[in-house]
Coordinates of C-alpha atoms in Angstrom, one line a residue:
X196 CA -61.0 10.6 27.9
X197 CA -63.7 13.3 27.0
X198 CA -66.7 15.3 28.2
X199 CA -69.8 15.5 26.4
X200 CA -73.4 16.3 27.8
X201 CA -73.7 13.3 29.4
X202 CA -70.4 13.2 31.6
X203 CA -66.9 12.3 31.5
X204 CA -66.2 9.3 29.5
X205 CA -62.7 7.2 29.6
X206 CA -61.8 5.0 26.8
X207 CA -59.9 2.1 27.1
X208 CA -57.7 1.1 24.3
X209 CA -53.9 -0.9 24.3
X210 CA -51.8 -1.4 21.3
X211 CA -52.2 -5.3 19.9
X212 CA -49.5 -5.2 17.1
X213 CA -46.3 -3.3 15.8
X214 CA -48.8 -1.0 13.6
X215 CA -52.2 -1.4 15.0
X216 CA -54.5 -0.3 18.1
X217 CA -57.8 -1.3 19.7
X218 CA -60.4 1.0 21.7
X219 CA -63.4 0.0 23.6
X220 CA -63.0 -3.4 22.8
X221 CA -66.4 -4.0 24.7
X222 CA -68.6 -2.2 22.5
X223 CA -71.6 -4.0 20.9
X224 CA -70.5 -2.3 17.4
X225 CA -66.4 -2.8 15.7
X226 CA -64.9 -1.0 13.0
X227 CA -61.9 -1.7 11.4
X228 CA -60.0 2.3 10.6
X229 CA -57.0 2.9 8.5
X230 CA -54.8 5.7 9.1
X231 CA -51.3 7.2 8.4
X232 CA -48.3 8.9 10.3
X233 CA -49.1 12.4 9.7
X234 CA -47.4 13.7 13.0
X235 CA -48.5 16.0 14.5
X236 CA -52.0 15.1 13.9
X237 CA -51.8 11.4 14.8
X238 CA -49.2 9.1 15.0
X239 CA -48.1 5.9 16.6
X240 CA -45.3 7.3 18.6
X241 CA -47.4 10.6 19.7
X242 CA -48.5 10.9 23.0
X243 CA -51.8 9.5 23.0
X244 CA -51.2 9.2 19.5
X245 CA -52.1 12.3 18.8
X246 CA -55.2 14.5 18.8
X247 CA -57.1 13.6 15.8
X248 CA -56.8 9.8 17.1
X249 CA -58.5 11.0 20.0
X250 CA -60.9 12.7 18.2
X251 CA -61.7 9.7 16.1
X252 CA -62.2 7.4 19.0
X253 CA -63.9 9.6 20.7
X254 CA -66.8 10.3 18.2
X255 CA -66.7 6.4 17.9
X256 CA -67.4 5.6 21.4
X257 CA -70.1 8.3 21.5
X258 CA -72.2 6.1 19.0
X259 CA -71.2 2.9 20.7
X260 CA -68.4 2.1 18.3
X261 CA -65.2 0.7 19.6
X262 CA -62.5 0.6 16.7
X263 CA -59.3 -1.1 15.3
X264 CA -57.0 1.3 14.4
X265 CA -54.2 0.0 11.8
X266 CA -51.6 2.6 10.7
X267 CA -50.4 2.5 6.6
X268 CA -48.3 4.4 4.2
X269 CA -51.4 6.5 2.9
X270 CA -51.7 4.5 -0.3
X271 CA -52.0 1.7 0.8
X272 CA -54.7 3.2 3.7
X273 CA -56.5 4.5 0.8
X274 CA -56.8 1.1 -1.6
X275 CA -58.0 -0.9 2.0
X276 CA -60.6 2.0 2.1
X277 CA -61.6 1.4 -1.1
X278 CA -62.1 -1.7 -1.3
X279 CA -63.4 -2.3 1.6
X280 CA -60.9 -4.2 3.6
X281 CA -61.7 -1.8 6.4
X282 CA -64.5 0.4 7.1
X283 CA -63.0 4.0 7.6
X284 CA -60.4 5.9 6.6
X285 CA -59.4 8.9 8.4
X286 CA -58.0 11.5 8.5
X287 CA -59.1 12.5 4.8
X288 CA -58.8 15.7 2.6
X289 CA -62.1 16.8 0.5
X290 CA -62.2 14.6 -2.0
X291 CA -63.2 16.3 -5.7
X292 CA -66.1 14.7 -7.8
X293 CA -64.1 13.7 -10.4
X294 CA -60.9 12.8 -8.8
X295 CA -59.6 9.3 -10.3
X296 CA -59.3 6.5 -7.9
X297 CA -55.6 4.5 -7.9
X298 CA -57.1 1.8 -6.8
X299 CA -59.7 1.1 -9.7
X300 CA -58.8 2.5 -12.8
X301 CA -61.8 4.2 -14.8
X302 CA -63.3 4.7 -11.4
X303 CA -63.4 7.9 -9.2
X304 CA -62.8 7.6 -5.9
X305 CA -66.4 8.8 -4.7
X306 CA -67.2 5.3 -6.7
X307 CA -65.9 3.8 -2.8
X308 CA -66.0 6.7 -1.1
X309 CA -68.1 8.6 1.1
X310 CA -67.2 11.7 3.3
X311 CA -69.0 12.9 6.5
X312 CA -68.9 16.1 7.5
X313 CA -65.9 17.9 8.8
X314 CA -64.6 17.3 12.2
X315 CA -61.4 19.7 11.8
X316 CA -59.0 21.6 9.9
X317 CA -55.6 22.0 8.7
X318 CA -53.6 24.5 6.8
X319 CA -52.1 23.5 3.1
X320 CA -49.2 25.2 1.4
X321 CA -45.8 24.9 -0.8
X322 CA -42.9 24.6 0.2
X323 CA -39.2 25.7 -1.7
X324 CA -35.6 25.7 -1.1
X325 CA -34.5 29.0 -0.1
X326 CA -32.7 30.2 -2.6
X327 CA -35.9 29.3 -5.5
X328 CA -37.1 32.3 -6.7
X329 CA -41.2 31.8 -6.9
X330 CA -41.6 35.4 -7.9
X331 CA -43.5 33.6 -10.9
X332 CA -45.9 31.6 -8.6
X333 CA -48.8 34.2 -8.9
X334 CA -51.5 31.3 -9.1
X335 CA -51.2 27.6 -9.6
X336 CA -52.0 28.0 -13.1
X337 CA -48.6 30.1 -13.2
X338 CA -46.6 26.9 -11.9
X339 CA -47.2 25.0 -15.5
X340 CA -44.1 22.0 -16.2
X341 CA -43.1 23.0 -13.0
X342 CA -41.2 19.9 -10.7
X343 CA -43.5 19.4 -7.9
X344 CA -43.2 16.9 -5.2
X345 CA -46.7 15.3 -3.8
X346 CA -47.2 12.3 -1.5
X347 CA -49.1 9.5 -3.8
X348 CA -52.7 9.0 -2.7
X349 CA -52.9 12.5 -1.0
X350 CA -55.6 14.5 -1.9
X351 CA -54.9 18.7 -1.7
X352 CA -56.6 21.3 -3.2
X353 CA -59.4 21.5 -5.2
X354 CA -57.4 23.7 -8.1
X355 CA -53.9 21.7 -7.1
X356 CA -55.4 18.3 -8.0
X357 CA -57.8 19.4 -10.9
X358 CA -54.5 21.0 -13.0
X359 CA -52.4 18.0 -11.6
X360 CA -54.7 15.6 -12.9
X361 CA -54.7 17.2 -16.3
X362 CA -51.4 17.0 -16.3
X363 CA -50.0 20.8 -16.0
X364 CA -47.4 19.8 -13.4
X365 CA -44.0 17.8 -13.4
X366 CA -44.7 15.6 -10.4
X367 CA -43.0 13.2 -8.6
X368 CA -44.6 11.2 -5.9
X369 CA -43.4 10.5 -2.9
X370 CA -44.3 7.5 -0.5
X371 CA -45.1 10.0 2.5
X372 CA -44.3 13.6 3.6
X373 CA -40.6 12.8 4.9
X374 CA -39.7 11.1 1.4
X375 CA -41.3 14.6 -0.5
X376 CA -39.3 16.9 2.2
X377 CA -35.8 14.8 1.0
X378 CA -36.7 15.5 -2.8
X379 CA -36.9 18.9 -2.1
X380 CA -33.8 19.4 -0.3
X381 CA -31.7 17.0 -2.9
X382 CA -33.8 19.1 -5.6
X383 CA -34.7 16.7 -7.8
X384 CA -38.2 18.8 -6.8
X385 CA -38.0 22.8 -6.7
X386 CA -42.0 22.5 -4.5
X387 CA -43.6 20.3 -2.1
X388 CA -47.1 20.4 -1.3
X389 CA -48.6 19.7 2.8
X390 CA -49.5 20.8 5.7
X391 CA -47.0 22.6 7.2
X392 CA -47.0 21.2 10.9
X393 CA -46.5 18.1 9.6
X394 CA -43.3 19.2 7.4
X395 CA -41.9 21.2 9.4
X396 CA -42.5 18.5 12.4
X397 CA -40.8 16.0 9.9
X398 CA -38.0 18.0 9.0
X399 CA -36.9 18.4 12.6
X400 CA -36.8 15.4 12.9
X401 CA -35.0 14.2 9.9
X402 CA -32.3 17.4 10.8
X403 CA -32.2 14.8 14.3
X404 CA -32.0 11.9 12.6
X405 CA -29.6 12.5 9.3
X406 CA -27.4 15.6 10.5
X407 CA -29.2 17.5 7.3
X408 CA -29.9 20.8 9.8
X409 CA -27.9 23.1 7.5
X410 CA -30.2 21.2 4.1
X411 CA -33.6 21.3 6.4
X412 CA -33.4 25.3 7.2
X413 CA -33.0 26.1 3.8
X414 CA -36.7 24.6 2.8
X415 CA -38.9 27.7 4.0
X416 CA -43.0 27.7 3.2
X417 CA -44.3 29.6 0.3
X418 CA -46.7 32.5 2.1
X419 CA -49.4 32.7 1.7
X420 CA -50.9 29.6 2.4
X421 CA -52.9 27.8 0.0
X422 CA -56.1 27.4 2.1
X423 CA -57.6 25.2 5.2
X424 CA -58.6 22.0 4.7
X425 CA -61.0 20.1 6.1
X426 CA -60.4 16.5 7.7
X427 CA -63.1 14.2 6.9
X428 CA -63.8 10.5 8.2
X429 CA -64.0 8.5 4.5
X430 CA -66.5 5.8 5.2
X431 CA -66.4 2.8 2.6
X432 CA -69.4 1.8 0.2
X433 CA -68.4 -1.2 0.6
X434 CA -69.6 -1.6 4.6
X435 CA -73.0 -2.9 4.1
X436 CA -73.9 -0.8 7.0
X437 CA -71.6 2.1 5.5
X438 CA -75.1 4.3 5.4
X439 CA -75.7 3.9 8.7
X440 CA -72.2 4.3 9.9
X441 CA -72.2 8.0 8.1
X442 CA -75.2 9.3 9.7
X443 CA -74.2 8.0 13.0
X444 CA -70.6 9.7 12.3
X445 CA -72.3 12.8 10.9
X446 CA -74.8 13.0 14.1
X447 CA -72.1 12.8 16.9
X448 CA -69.6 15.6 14.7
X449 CA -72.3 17.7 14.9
X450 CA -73.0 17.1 18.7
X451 CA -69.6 17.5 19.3
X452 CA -69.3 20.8 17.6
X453 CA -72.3 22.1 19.0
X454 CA -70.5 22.0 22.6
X455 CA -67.5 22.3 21.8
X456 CA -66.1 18.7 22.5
X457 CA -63.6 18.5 19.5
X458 CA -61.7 21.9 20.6
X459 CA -61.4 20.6 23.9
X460 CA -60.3 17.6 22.9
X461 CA -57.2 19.1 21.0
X462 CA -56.7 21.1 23.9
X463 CA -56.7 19.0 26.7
X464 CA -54.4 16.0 24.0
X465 CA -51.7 19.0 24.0
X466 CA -51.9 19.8 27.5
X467 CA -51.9 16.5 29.1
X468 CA -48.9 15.5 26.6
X469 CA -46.6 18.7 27.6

């Protein structure tokens, strides 16, 4: 449910499958969305799975889009994105010009790709055991060779992925945020890079799950952060109406920011799920 400017609006939506959901299953216009677990964003098991799934269905519905919602380890989210098994993929990162797609080798991904505008933000940073000392880390530049755990697909910083691309960093990749939080702490990684609600949502719940709370308290964030990122609906070139599906997209984030509909929307997701 949201508000806009014309009234109070309920979407309908039921899960259909183990890993996929439908909303508005009545609308004149379907889009088939990727996504990830990236609790506490979104997430299958969230309640209401999560605000930015709200969010996402909500902008939808305000351009008569009702959706299919299918949830992926990120690479593979991001290869169905590009090449255009589905029509959006969300939530994404600020994708760099020159970035390389994994999907199409000798391609970039803004070759498939095409961003709207913001429709909210998140927080990046490193993490490290406790006892590494990162008295060193006085830019990113500084971290040269150094082992660095990142999820494969993810997009992070500008600067991160430019010097990670050209090959300054040691990485490993890791098939989502739980599998880079369990390099760290068996340090065959000495930093992970992500948001830090998520990893420190997942590694409460891997302290539940594998009796590791002694391992998971020694994994502290490296302050400061490295910036806020933006989270971006990626629309595929390959939609034939993918032009048409951006400007709508574009039209309704900026409606909804005008009045406020996205804040409230993260607000009223947390308070009806306490």
């Amino acid at each position: 449910m949201y508000r806009d400017y014309k009234g109070t609006h309920t979407v309908s939506g039921k899960k259909v499958s183990d890993h996929t959901f439908r909303y508005n299953l009545t609308a004149p216009k379907q889009v088939d969305v990727t996504t990830l677990e990236w609790q506490p964003y979104i997430g299958q098991s969230l309640c209401k799975q999560g605000w930015v799934m709200q969010a996402v269905i909500a902008l939808l519905h305000s351009q008569n889009y009702g959706a299919t919602v299918t949830f992926y380890p990120w690479a593979r989210a991001v290869a169905n994105a590009e090449n255009g098994k589905v029509d959006i993929l969300v939530p994404e990162y600020f994708i760099e010009p020159e970035a390389p797609s994994d999907t199409f080798p000798g391609t970039r991904r803004l070759d498939h790709l095409t961003l709207t505008e913001p429709f909210g933000w998140g927080p990046i940073a490193l993490y490290k055991r406790l006892d590494y000392n990162t008295d060193h880390f006085t830019s990113l530049g500084a971290l040269a060779d150094e082992r660095i755990g990142v999820v494969r697909g993810y997009q992070n910083t500008p600067e991160f992925d430019r010097l990670m691309d050209a090959g300054k960093f040691n990485v490993i990749e890791a098939v989502d945020d739980a599998h880079n939080i369990r390099l760290l702490m068996a340090e065959r990684v000495n930093l992970i890079i992500g948001d830090p609600e998520v990893i420190e949502m997942e590694i409460a719940s891997l302290s539940q799950a594998n009796n590791t709370t002694s391992q998971a308290k020694n994994l502290v964030m490296v302050d400061p952060i490295l910036q806020m990122n933006g989270l971006f609906f990626a629309v595929s070139k390959h939609n034939k109406y993918g032009k048409t599906l951006l400007f709508e997209l574009n039209q309704a984030i900026a409606e909804f920011k005008k009045h406020g509909i996205l804040e409230e929307i993260k607000y009223n997701t947390a308070k009806s799920c306490e």
